[in-house]
Amino acid sequence: MHVLIFHLLSSLAAIKAAILIQRWYRQYVARTEMRRRYTWHIFQSIEYSAVNVSRNLISHIFRENEVCRDAEWERYFCYKNIEVPDIYSGPHLTFPLSVEQAVGLVQAFRDKKQQLHSRYVLQLLLETWKLLRMLPNINRISTCHSKEITICGDLHGQLEDLLLIFYKNGMPSLDKSYVFNGDFVDRGKDSIEILLILFAFLLVYPSDVHMNRGNHEDHIVNLRYGFTKEVLTKYKMHGKRILKLLQKIFSWLPLATVIDQKVLVLHGGISDSTDLSLLARLDRHNYVSALRPPKRRNTSSAGISIDSDIDEDWSNHKVFQRRASFTFPKPLGTRSSFQNRSLQDFSDRIKVNVEEELETCRRRSYTFNAGINRVEKEMAPCPSTDSVNSDNAKEEWKQVLDLLWSDPMTQDGCVPNEVRGGGCYWGPDITDDFLNRHNLQLIIRSHECKQDGYEFCHNRKVLTLFSASNYYDVGSNRGAYVKLGPDLVPYVVQYQASSMTRELTVRQSVGRTERSALKVLREQLFAHKSDLISAFKTFDSENTGLVSLTDWASVVESVMHLGLPWRMLRFQLVTCKTSDGMIDYNEWFNELAIKAPNTDNIEQGLLETLYRHRSTVETIFRIVDTDNSGFITIEDFRQTWKLLSIYLKMEFTDEAISDLAVTIDVNQDGNIDIDEFMEAFRLTDKKSRLERGRSMFMGTATDLTKLEGDPDI
């Protein structure tokens, strides 16, 4: 009897222990999942808040006017005068390319051998351009020619992901067809290598390798997100010619692919007005950048060809004349003439009243744009334009913009995509209508990072596919590709390319990603310091410097508009609490230190603006640095800030700008190292040992006033 009781008690103790362990494990899993989700939410909220910020400013700096014929461009891109030295040990290419050469290119890039010589790069790109010009806007392919077709999403310069896909799935061949769905470049460090590999296989297997254009196949976007800098860094001598040729190639990439007349593969999405028949017949190469409206060609009484931009707000039908375009080449300007006649002209308008401003704009419209165009003309031997003569220009442009920039949403309807600043959000009803009208059954799109690498929505009629794993940080997300057989049932393959993820436990992986996300979030909070403190003071009528947790969370969301669970994040973001739970908001900001030589003499407003608009500032620096030296003069630096001040409708004194310039010019040689400047102004948390955050999230605020139609500019 005693033995039975003993066993019964032992069993009960074991059951209790098991229940406790199970409860603890469930709580642990729940906490880990909660951390994973809010980390993901932080990354996505901050990334998308930065997408729409500087596109207006940058697109207005770059006004391009192409009238050169294809034959003239081919002469400009000629590679024959470029010699390959005997010491070059990288891959050698002969044309037409063979399979062995394409595979050799993959192996060379995989083994980190010497980069492909610029002569071969230009030759490969020229052959690709010739081929793309023969392709339709919408490729139509079939699974009957191969047992299955593999579709890949965004790669974003992450060569490791492409190599892993080839390792797991096999390289392109007559029996292994691929569709690469755009966004091959930007953000990652190996964008040019990815393009060269894909273009090589496209030339070898033109019927089995297909490439759709993404929203990052756009020279204006490339300026902001790294591809331009990558090419100019790797190919210092011929980088500008390579970029110009890539700009032409991007405009000729097909817009979509249809598989077996049933599956539509495109980069972004659709809208309530998407029409495949219209997309199939428009001149896609006219849309060199989808970020700006097309231009209409008119002829003045003096016989001058006038390019006019169609305003983005089609409901108002406003047309803004940008400049006169002559049909003969103009001489290139010097660096001094650029800085004197472009940024200077732009920034001098700050102190002019409205009446004088309007008259000045009319008188200088041609002179100013001619000066600004000198930046672009160094990349081309003659002027050029993507002018559109068609009366359907605005509708065509909207179709292309929607296709490249749109995202699905759970609600019915179709609304403008204010987050990205282009395209739309479309709902399940729009999907059903579109599929019925075009007799399709599935849309495969990319454009959005997903934690699992893919995501179905709209009753499994829309599949989002993202192939860049570890996109935000190591362990942040998986990559995926899809295989389609004759049954057209998607088979998803997931992966994670970094070997580091295999060495980390789940807890370590989540913790690493969480620290990186919080680092980026702290940077964003500091960039809005003045706005936050001003908002805090409305809840602190007695000026104690203290606010409650509820008020703190409310203020932060009202200023940041990120939709994050701030009360939950309080423990990670705030350590300066009083005994009664109040938050000292002044001390909260003091916890952030600035990694810079000396910021004591720098005006606080200028410093905050630098952090809030750091990516935009760097982009302008790259434009001003016309010789790609990595340095800009003090005068260039001043003009950059004046240009930015007009865009932001803020005024910075010359003294404040000069103090900032002197602080950075440590050796006092009159030049500023761009990379050192951008690296110097980072935030470091005194009380946290944080992982390195990606600078691509250093975006600006979403509430900037748009330039288009602004009489002050």
XYZ file of C-alpha atoms in Angstrom:
713
model
C 0.000 0.000 0.000
C 2.791 2.366 0.933
C 4.644 1.452 -2.233
C 1.541 2.244 -4.327
C 1.124 5.615 -2.629
C 4.808 6.344 -3.162
C 4.549 5.539 -6.876
C 1.376 7.591 -7.155
C 3.017 10.597 -5.504
C 6.080 10.173 -7.709
C 3.874 10.067 -10.781
C 2.031 13.184 -9.677
C 5.315 14.996 -9.085
C 6.538 13.950 -12.521
C 3.305 15.149 -14.133
C 3.549 18.482 -12.319
C 7.153 18.846 -13.424
C 6.192 18.031 -17.008
C 3.357 20.572 -16.901
C 5.713 23.229 -15.519
C 8.300 22.476 -18.198
C 5.623 22.547 -20.893
C 4.231 25.849 -19.563
C 7.713 27.351 -19.409
C 8.505 26.178 -22.942
C 5.251 27.569 -24.333
C 5.962 30.910 -22.665
C 9.497 30.852 -24.057
C 8.246 30.099 -27.578
C 5.577 32.799 -27.279
C 8.109 35.391 -26.083
C 10.535 34.439 -28.842
C 7.817 34.690 -31.462
C 6.682 38.029 -30.055
C 10.241 39.370 -30.251
C 10.605 38.020 -33.773
C 7.391 39.707 -34.906
C 8.020 43.143 -33.465
C 11.611 43.016 -34.754
C 10.234 42.317 -38.210
C 7.682 45.090 -37.790
C 10.428 47.566 -36.875
C 12.492 46.720 -39.953
C 9.564 46.908 -42.343
C 8.081 50.071 -40.852
C 11.372 51.937 -41.052
C 12.266 50.620 -44.489
C 8.984 51.624 -46.071
C 9.000 54.991 -44.301
C 12.209 55.763 -46.213
C 11.145 54.717 -49.687
C 9.306 57.814 -50.879
C 11.471 60.498 -49.400
C 14.054 61.790 -51.817
C 12.730 60.570 -55.140
C 11.252 63.988 -55.997
C 14.464 65.829 -55.210
C 16.759 63.402 -57.013
C 14.508 63.035 -60.060
C 14.460 66.808 -60.441
C 18.229 67.070 -60.288
C 18.473 64.530 -63.090
C 16.714 65.917 -66.141
C 17.771 63.816 -69.091
C 17.143 64.450 -72.769
C 18.046 61.626 -75.152
C 17.887 62.140 -78.876
C 20.782 59.888 -79.892
C 19.929 56.980 -82.150
C 20.799 53.424 -81.169
C 23.696 53.356 -83.642
C 25.188 56.444 -82.004
C 24.865 54.881 -78.575
C 26.564 51.721 -79.796
C 29.520 53.780 -80.983
C 29.688 55.468 -77.590
C 29.613 52.128 -75.772
C 32.263 50.625 -78.049
C 34.730 48.478 -76.107
C 37.301 47.850 -78.858
C 39.638 50.617 -77.757
C 39.891 49.139 -74.243
C 42.894 46.835 -73.902
C 43.066 43.882 -71.535
C 46.508 43.839 -69.884
C 48.586 40.684 -69.741
C 48.496 40.695 -65.948
C 44.682 40.357 -65.951
C 43.842 36.985 -64.397
C 40.048 37.130 -64.433
C 37.631 35.459 -66.866
C 38.111 36.007 -70.613
C 34.996 36.155 -72.801
C 34.508 35.557 -76.510
C 31.241 36.034 -78.360
C 28.906 34.387 -78.983
C 29.149 33.141 -75.423
C 29.349 29.446 -74.673
C 27.835 27.561 -71.756
C 31.327 26.943 -70.400
C 32.051 30.662 -70.311
C 28.819 31.431 -68.461
C 29.552 28.703 -65.909
C 33.139 29.940 -65.638
C 31.838 33.399 -64.802
C 29.798 31.935 -61.936
C 32.803 30.042 -60.624
C 35.062 33.099 -60.842
C 32.653 35.261 -58.864
C 32.015 32.464 -56.387
C 35.732 32.028 -55.729
C 36.154 35.803 -55.336
C 38.674 35.985 -58.171
C 39.485 39.197 -59.977
C 36.416 41.040 -61.270
C 35.483 40.880 -64.928
C 37.482 43.345 -67.014
C 35.600 46.459 -68.151
C 36.125 45.557 -71.833
C 34.266 42.285 -71.342
C 31.640 43.996 -69.186
C 30.818 46.500 -71.937
C 30.868 43.778 -74.582
C 28.546 41.553 -72.560
C 26.191 44.449 -71.826
C 26.115 45.531 -75.483
C 25.149 42.029 -76.597
C 22.489 41.922 -73.889
C 21.087 45.283 -75.004
C 20.834 44.072 -78.594
C 18.973 40.940 -77.485
C 16.568 42.729 -75.142
C 15.527 45.131 -77.896
C 14.109 42.160 -79.798
C 12.016 40.852 -76.897
C 8.331 41.683 -76.338
C 7.054 43.621 -73.332
C 5.429 40.447 -71.993
C 7.232 37.152 -72.450
C 4.962 34.146 -72.995
C 6.531 30.829 -72.125
C 5.380 27.265 -71.610
C 6.211 24.370 -69.312
C 5.944 21.968 -72.228
C 9.460 22.889 -73.354
C 10.879 21.871 -69.984
C 9.549 19.796 -67.140
C 9.410 22.786 -64.819
C 10.128 26.493 -64.627
C 11.864 28.089 -61.637
C 10.845 31.596 -60.565
C 13.136 33.718 -58.364
C 12.229 36.918 -56.536
C 14.322 39.898 -55.397
C 18.061 39.214 -55.102
C 19.209 42.768 -54.278
C 22.893 42.267 -54.921
C 23.193 39.210 -52.667
C 25.298 36.878 -54.801
C 25.377 34.233 -52.077
C 21.628 33.679 -52.546
C 21.907 33.274 -56.325
C 24.775 30.813 -55.941
C 22.775 28.799 -53.409
C 19.783 28.691 -55.768
C 22.019 27.370 -58.552
C 23.547 24.832 -56.151
C 20.179 23.528 -54.963
C 18.255 23.795 -58.211
C 20.885 23.654 -60.949
C 22.164 26.290 -63.340
C 20.041 27.477 -66.278
C 19.968 25.047 -69.186
C 17.692 23.759 -71.925
C 15.998 21.598 -69.281
C 16.101 24.150 -66.466
C 14.215 27.327 -67.322
C 14.306 30.349 -65.021
C 12.295 33.529 -64.578
C 14.099 36.203 -62.536
C 11.498 38.651 -61.287
C 13.361 41.951 -60.958
C 15.278 43.857 -58.274
C 18.604 42.258 -59.100
C 20.539 45.281 -57.822
C 20.921 47.722 -54.894
C 21.437 47.211 -51.167
C 23.758 44.202 -51.545
C 27.439 44.426 -52.482
C 27.494 42.159 -55.560
C 24.820 43.652 -57.810
C 26.998 43.968 -60.908
C 28.164 40.354 -60.582
C 24.554 39.146 -60.388
C 23.660 41.113 -63.520
C 26.658 39.785 -65.442
C 25.826 36.192 -64.529
C 22.158 36.534 -65.444
C 22.929 38.368 -68.699
C 25.481 35.699 -69.638
C 22.932 32.898 -69.232
C 20.330 35.033 -71.023
C 22.644 35.228 -74.047
C 23.404 31.506 -73.951
C 19.786 30.394 -73.359
C 17.545 33.203 -74.663
C 14.513 30.888 -74.726
C 15.073 29.485 -71.242
C 16.189 32.460 -69.155
C 13.749 35.326 -68.674
C 14.207 38.571 -66.743
C 11.460 40.962 -65.654
C 12.125 44.559 -64.728
C 11.827 45.544 -61.061
C 11.407 48.946 -59.457
C 15.132 48.984 -58.619
C 16.101 48.654 -62.274
C 15.994 52.436 -62.348
C 18.981 54.793 -62.354
C 17.330 57.251 -59.943
C 16.678 54.487 -57.399
C 20.234 53.187 -57.938
C 21.653 56.545 -56.873
C 19.947 56.216 -53.513
C 20.383 52.538 -52.712
C 23.976 51.769 -53.642
C 24.235 50.277 -57.136
C 25.624 53.453 -58.730
C 28.275 53.712 -56.038
C 29.141 50.019 -56.405
C 29.747 50.262 -60.160
C 31.772 53.480 -59.924
C 33.873 51.941 -57.150
C 34.584 48.683 -58.985
C 35.067 50.262 -62.417
C 36.631 53.647 -61.792
C 37.781 54.266 -65.366
C 34.777 53.089 -67.381
C 32.113 53.044 -64.666
C 30.076 55.893 -66.102
C 29.847 54.253 -69.523
C 28.813 50.990 -67.867
C 26.124 52.769 -65.862
C 24.806 54.562 -68.912
C 24.575 51.297 -70.843
C 22.855 49.616 -67.904
C 20.382 52.481 -67.842
C 19.495 51.650 -71.445
C 19.321 47.931 -70.650
C 17.020 48.434 -67.683
C 14.565 50.358 -69.848
C 14.448 47.427 -72.294
C 13.878 44.666 -69.729
C 10.491 42.957 -70.287
C 7.728 44.022 -67.914
C 6.136 40.629 -67.201
C 6.086 36.938 -68.074
C 3.048 34.702 -68.654
C 3.442 30.953 -68.109
C 1.090 28.575 -69.958
C -1.361 31.461 -70.460
C -2.419 31.018 -66.823
C 0.272 32.346 -64.469
C 1.348 35.996 -64.581
C 4.796 36.814 -63.177
C 5.510 40.515 -62.560
C 7.532 42.441 -60.048
C 5.151 44.670 -58.104
C 1.500 44.109 -58.847
C -1.648 45.379 -60.504
C -4.308 48.037 -60.063
C -7.955 48.364 -60.998
C -6.871 49.748 -64.382
C -4.081 47.307 -65.290
C -4.505 46.183 -68.888
C -2.146 43.553 -70.281
C -3.020 44.448 -73.865
C -1.943 48.052 -73.273
C 1.214 46.927 -71.474
C 2.010 44.628 -74.375
C 2.033 47.384 -76.995
C 3.562 50.414 -75.232
C 7.185 51.442 -75.873
C 8.720 50.286 -72.615
C 12.136 51.826 -73.315
C 10.581 55.304 -73.107
C 10.277 54.834 -69.352
C 13.933 55.030 -68.362
C 12.788 55.865 -64.848
C 9.306 54.962 -63.699
C 9.669 57.470 -60.871
C 8.974 60.477 -63.021
C 6.193 61.115 -65.524
C 6.951 60.934 -69.230
C 7.670 64.062 -71.223
C 5.583 65.394 -74.069
C 7.358 66.750 -77.103
C 6.200 70.128 -78.439
C 7.777 72.522 -80.897
C 8.050 76.226 -80.144
C 7.654 79.061 -82.631
C 11.448 79.313 -82.777
C 11.703 75.725 -83.936
C 13.051 74.505 -80.620
C 11.910 71.125 -79.370
C 10.379 71.563 -75.930
C 10.131 68.694 -73.452
C 7.387 69.179 -70.882
C 6.852 66.991 -67.838
C 3.358 65.774 -67.198
C 2.528 66.432 -63.570
C 2.115 63.440 -61.307
C -1.301 64.729 -60.213
C -3.259 63.748 -63.314
C -6.537 65.033 -61.903
C -5.253 68.607 -62.185
C -3.790 68.122 -65.682
C -0.943 70.518 -64.893
C 2.052 70.547 -67.211
C 5.297 72.107 -66.070
C 7.792 73.148 -68.708
C 11.260 72.071 -67.652
C 13.593 73.191 -70.413
C 14.265 73.679 -74.066
C 15.880 70.696 -75.730
C 18.054 71.224 -78.769
C 18.674 68.383 -81.179
C 22.438 68.809 -81.316
C 25.103 68.082 -78.701
C 26.160 70.752 -76.242
C 29.722 71.036 -74.889
C 30.357 69.593 -71.459
C 30.793 71.999 -68.579
C 33.693 72.033 -66.182
C 33.382 71.107 -62.529
C 33.468 74.786 -61.589
C 30.722 75.657 -64.059
C 28.601 72.861 -62.627
C 28.861 74.117 -59.084
C 28.380 77.721 -60.148
C 25.449 77.204 -62.473
C 23.490 74.351 -60.918
C 23.501 73.999 -57.160
C 24.393 77.664 -56.772
C 21.523 78.805 -58.956
C 19.197 76.497 -57.086
C 20.261 77.552 -53.604
C 20.435 81.305 -54.279
C 16.679 81.346 -54.488
C 16.263 81.006 -50.739
C 16.428 84.742 -50.089
C 14.355 85.864 -53.078
C 10.735 86.853 -52.507
C 7.921 85.063 -54.320
C 7.481 87.623 -57.111
C 11.185 87.753 -57.893
C 11.348 83.989 -57.562
C 8.779 83.347 -60.262
C 10.480 85.751 -62.658
C 13.873 84.246 -61.866
C 12.548 80.747 -62.556
C 11.230 81.856 -65.942
C 14.483 83.545 -66.901
C 16.773 80.822 -65.611
C 14.744 77.725 -66.449
C 16.956 76.829 -69.357
C 20.254 77.987 -67.847
C 19.702 76.118 -64.584
C 18.679 72.849 -66.172
C 21.559 73.063 -68.656
C 23.939 73.321 -65.702
C 22.344 70.452 -63.841
C 22.411 68.295 -66.977
C 26.184 68.482 -67.122
C 26.307 65.802 -64.452
C 24.418 63.403 -66.686
C 26.203 64.456 -69.870
C 29.501 63.243 -68.521
C 27.927 59.835 -68.899
C 26.889 60.433 -72.517
C 28.410 62.016 -75.606
C 25.237 63.804 -76.602
C 21.941 64.945 -75.108
C 19.079 62.510 -74.820
C 15.404 62.232 -73.925
C 12.808 59.715 -72.954
C 10.132 61.941 -74.442
C 6.796 60.341 -75.180
C 4.771 61.633 -78.093
C 1.762 59.379 -77.578
C -1.500 60.887 -76.361
C -1.762 57.855 -74.075
C 1.475 58.758 -72.299
C -0.030 59.326 -68.893
C -2.036 56.098 -68.969
C 0.963 54.093 -70.149
C 3.153 55.586 -67.444
C 0.573 54.762 -64.772
C 0.401 51.185 -66.041
C 4.180 50.791 -65.760
C 4.294 52.491 -62.360
C 1.541 50.242 -60.970
C 3.203 47.135 -62.339
C 6.582 47.932 -60.725
C 5.559 49.517 -57.409
C 2.182 48.108 -56.219
C 1.496 45.893 -53.184
C -1.492 43.691 -52.252
C -3.721 44.440 -49.249
C -6.292 42.381 -47.385
C -9.216 44.800 -47.867
C -11.174 45.114 -51.095
C -10.532 48.087 -53.332
C -7.626 49.931 -54.897
C -5.980 52.926 -53.232
C -2.775 54.916 -53.880
C 0.336 53.463 -52.261
C 1.256 56.445 -50.115
C 3.901 54.478 -48.225
C 6.048 53.809 -51.277
C 4.971 56.930 -53.108
C 4.178 55.020 -56.287
C 1.781 52.351 -57.490
C -1.198 51.282 -55.399
C -2.539 48.857 -52.835
C -4.982 46.435 -54.418
C -7.426 44.069 -52.753
C -8.827 40.564 -53.394
C -11.710 41.916 -55.479
C -9.256 43.593 -57.865
C -7.331 40.324 -58.152
C -10.488 38.337 -58.954
C -11.603 40.837 -61.571
C -8.162 40.991 -63.188
C -7.749 37.200 -63.333
C -11.239 36.772 -64.802
C -10.719 39.461 -67.448
C -7.432 37.936 -68.600
C -8.350 34.271 -68.065
C -5.534 33.737 -65.562
C -5.399 31.719 -62.342
C -2.376 32.988 -60.384
C -0.214 36.098 -59.958
C 3.386 35.606 -58.800
C 5.015 38.845 -57.681
C 7.974 39.950 -55.546
C 8.781 43.463 -54.272
C 8.188 42.739 -50.553
C 10.467 40.983 -48.086
C 8.684 38.121 -46.306
C 9.961 36.336 -43.219
C 9.510 32.897 -44.752
C 10.623 34.020 -48.212
C 7.100 33.738 -49.603
C 3.483 34.452 -48.732
C 0.125 33.614 -50.306
C -2.756 36.069 -50.142
C -6.088 36.818 -51.863
C -7.342 33.247 -51.465
C -3.997 31.877 -52.686
C -4.373 33.681 -56.001
C -1.409 35.982 -55.321
C 1.995 34.636 -54.307
C 4.735 36.998 -53.075
C 8.227 35.619 -53.617
C 11.421 37.057 -52.116
C 14.786 35.396 -52.772
C 17.187 37.571 -50.747
C 17.636 35.800 -47.410
C 19.014 37.624 -44.347
C 17.805 40.812 -45.994
C 17.690 43.021 -42.909
C 20.300 41.145 -40.898
C 21.612 37.628 -40.439
C 18.670 35.414 -39.503
C 16.004 38.032 -40.224
C 14.299 36.098 -43.041
C 14.534 33.146 -45.346
C 14.769 33.328 -49.098
C 12.618 31.247 -51.430
C 12.086 30.282 -55.040
C 9.167 28.538 -56.722
C 9.086 25.641 -59.161
C 6.139 25.324 -61.559
C 5.407 22.143 -63.467
C 2.737 21.497 -66.118
C 0.109 21.280 -63.355
C 0.985 24.901 -62.419
C 0.927 24.067 -58.708
C 3.616 26.173 -56.986
C 6.294 24.182 -55.174
C 8.161 26.503 -52.788
C 11.785 25.896 -51.783
C 13.108 27.874 -48.801
C 16.696 28.497 -47.754
C 19.015 30.737 -45.778
C 22.296 31.542 -47.467
C 24.523 32.618 -44.583
C 26.606 29.956 -42.872
C 26.377 32.032 -39.695
C 22.651 31.275 -39.364
C 23.441 27.574 -39.119
C 25.823 28.247 -36.238
C 23.331 30.293 -34.196
C 20.602 28.918 -31.952
C 17.059 30.250 -32.385
C 17.517 32.460 -29.336
C 20.837 33.812 -30.606
C 19.430 34.458 -34.060
C 16.378 36.319 -32.744
C 18.537 38.275 -30.301
C 20.990 39.352 -32.998
C 18.241 40.542 -35.315
C 16.414 42.256 -32.461
C 19.513 44.229 -31.444
C 20.058 45.360 -35.012
C 16.425 46.446 -35.383
C 16.501 48.387 -32.107
C 19.730 50.084 -33.195
C 18.058 51.341 -36.357
C 14.958 52.388 -34.398
C 17.069 54.416 -31.952
C 18.645 56.219 -34.890
C 15.210 57.121 -36.185
C 14.095 58.344 -32.771
C 17.140 60.569 -32.419
C 16.568 61.983 -35.903
C 13.183 63.260 -34.652
C 14.474 64.525 -31.323
C 13.168 68.099 -31.612
C 9.702 66.995 -32.686
C 9.525 64.440 -29.884
C 10.659 66.857 -27.167
C 8.175 69.464 -28.377
C 5.384 66.875 -28.226
C 6.485 65.653 -24.785
C 6.243 69.193 -23.412
C 2.550 69.332 -24.267
C 2.077 66.569 -21.662
C 4.563 68.168 -19.267
C 2.891 71.482 -18.423
C 5.082 72.009 -15.341
C 8.279 71.389 -17.290
C 9.466 68.600 -14.997
C 11.047 66.629 -17.831
C 8.870 63.635 -16.910
C 5.970 61.914 -18.697
C 3.981 58.781 -17.969
C 4.482 55.587 -19.943
C 1.090 56.043 -21.632
C 1.920 59.594 -22.690
C 5.386 58.540 -23.835
C 3.990 55.803 -26.073
C 1.303 58.108 -27.437
C 3.795 60.882 -28.273
C 6.309 58.583 -29.948
C 3.671 57.067 -32.216
C 2.150 60.472 -33.043
C 5.555 61.705 -34.230
C 7.018 58.556 -35.794
C 3.870 57.047 -37.390
C 5.449 53.578 -37.444
C 2.586 51.610 -35.903
C 4.867 49.819 -33.420
C 3.926 48.416 -29.969
C 5.724 51.182 -28.078
C 4.608 50.121 -24.591
C 6.126 46.712 -25.197
C 9.296 48.238 -26.629
C 9.703 50.560 -23.631
C 11.891 48.003 -21.846
C 14.314 47.865 -24.785
C 14.322 51.597 -25.532
C 14.076 53.369 -22.179
C 16.230 52.875 -19.097
C 15.814 56.317 -17.502
C 12.719 55.739 -15.356
C 11.911 57.175 -11.952
C 10.787 55.098 -8.995
C 7.131 55.832 -9.746
C 7.443 54.687 -13.368
C 7.687 58.118 -14.986
C 10.041 58.553 -17.943
C 12.724 61.257 -18.018
C 12.581 62.161 -21.714
C 15.577 64.523 -21.628
C 17.795 61.864 -20.130
C 16.396 59.407 -22.663
C 17.995 61.398 -25.480
C 21.199 61.953 -23.518
C 21.731 58.209 -23.578
C 22.441 58.494 -27.298
C 25.955 59.602 -28.135
C 27.147 60.841 -31.499
C 30.160 59.210 -33.048
C 31.721 62.302 -34.579
C 34.987 64.215 -34.184
C 33.406 67.113 -32.293
C 29.762 68.117 -32.434
C 29.674 70.686 -29.632
C 29.885 73.623 -32.042
C 27.366 72.256 -34.539
C 23.866 73.698 -34.535
C 21.418 71.109 -33.157
C 18.857 71.644 -35.927
C 21.474 71.043 -38.601
C 22.690 67.937 -36.817
C 19.196 66.467 -36.578
C 18.529 67.232 -40.226
C 21.696 65.388 -41.148
C 20.524 62.261 -39.360
C 16.985 62.464 -40.619
C 18.030 62.956 -44.248
C 21.398 61.238 -44.273
C 20.686 59.056 -47.295
C 19.464 62.033 -49.303
C 22.549 64.040 -48.348
C 24.839 61.212 -49.439
C 22.975 60.844 -52.729
C 23.437 64.539 -53.528
C 27.117 64.248 -52.609
C 27.504 61.424 -55.126
C 25.896 63.556 -57.822
C 28.105 66.539 -57.025
C 31.217 64.338 -57.039
C 31.281 64.303 -60.835
C 34.820 62.906 -61.109
C 34.080 60.043 -58.695
C 37.036 60.983 -56.515
C 35.198 60.369 -53.262
C 35.838 63.982 -52.257
C 33.823 67.158 -52.539
C 34.973 70.724 -51.996
C 33.824 72.866 -49.105
C 31.862 74.961 -51.607
C 30.130 71.838 -52.972
C 29.308 70.928 -49.387
C 27.704 74.319 -48.748
C 25.684 74.204 -51.956
C 24.444 70.696 -51.111
C 23.037 71.930 -47.816
C 21.464 74.970 -49.440
C 19.813 72.739 -52.022
C 18.516 70.467 -49.267
C 17.247 73.430 -47.255
C 15.058 74.490 -50.185
C 13.662 70.985 -50.484
C 12.910 70.780 -46.753
C 11.675 74.374 -46.535
C 14.165 74.979 -43.731
C 16.816 77.663 -43.522
C 20.316 77.024 -42.243
C 22.709 79.885 -41.685
C 25.968 80.010 -43.610
C 27.763 80.038 -40.285
C 26.139 76.780 -39.155
C 26.988 75.069 -42.447
C 30.564 76.373 -42.311
C 30.987 75.097 -38.740
C 29.862 71.641 -39.856
C 32.240 71.707 -42.819
C 35.209 72.804 -40.704
C 34.459 70.091 -38.148
C 34.666 67.414 -40.830
C 37.644 68.831 -42.743
C 40.119 67.626 -40.139
C 43.261 68.070 -42.261
C 42.008 71.460 -43.512
C 42.787 70.746 -47.160
C 39.500 72.226 -48.390
C 38.026 68.823 -49.331
C 35.638 66.482 -47.534
C 35.885 62.704 -47.769
C 32.294 61.576 -48.427
C 32.657 58.116 -46.869
C 34.359 59.438 -43.751
C 31.716 62.124 -43.384
C 28.824 59.647 -43.578
C 30.558 57.209 -41.229
C 31.443 59.896 -38.703
C 27.845 60.840 -38.075
C 26.436 57.643 -36.682
C 24.652 57.074 -33.409
C 26.046 54.805 -30.727
C 24.122 53.771 -27.650
C 26.123 54.305 -24.457
C 24.237 51.632 -22.575
C 23.952 48.899 -25.221
C 26.375 46.792 -27.169
C 24.531 46.758 -30.455
C 25.209 45.015 -33.714
C 25.920 47.076 -36.792
C 22.712 48.435 -38.361
C 22.251 48.825 -42.078
C 22.474 52.418 -43.249
C 19.813 51.815 -45.902
C 17.192 52.470 -43.230
C 18.503 55.954 -42.536
C 15.596 57.398 -44.406
C 13.944 60.760 -44.105
C 10.499 61.696 -42.844
C 7.455 60.855 -44.925
C 5.812 64.224 -44.534
C 8.172 66.221 -46.754
C 6.616 68.709 -49.129
C 6.790 67.501 -52.708
C 8.766 69.548 -55.178
C 6.406 69.095 -58.103
C 4.524 72.298 -58.734
C 6.159 74.189 -55.881
C 6.452 77.882 -56.953
C 9.353 78.410 -54.545
C 11.581 76.078 -56.555
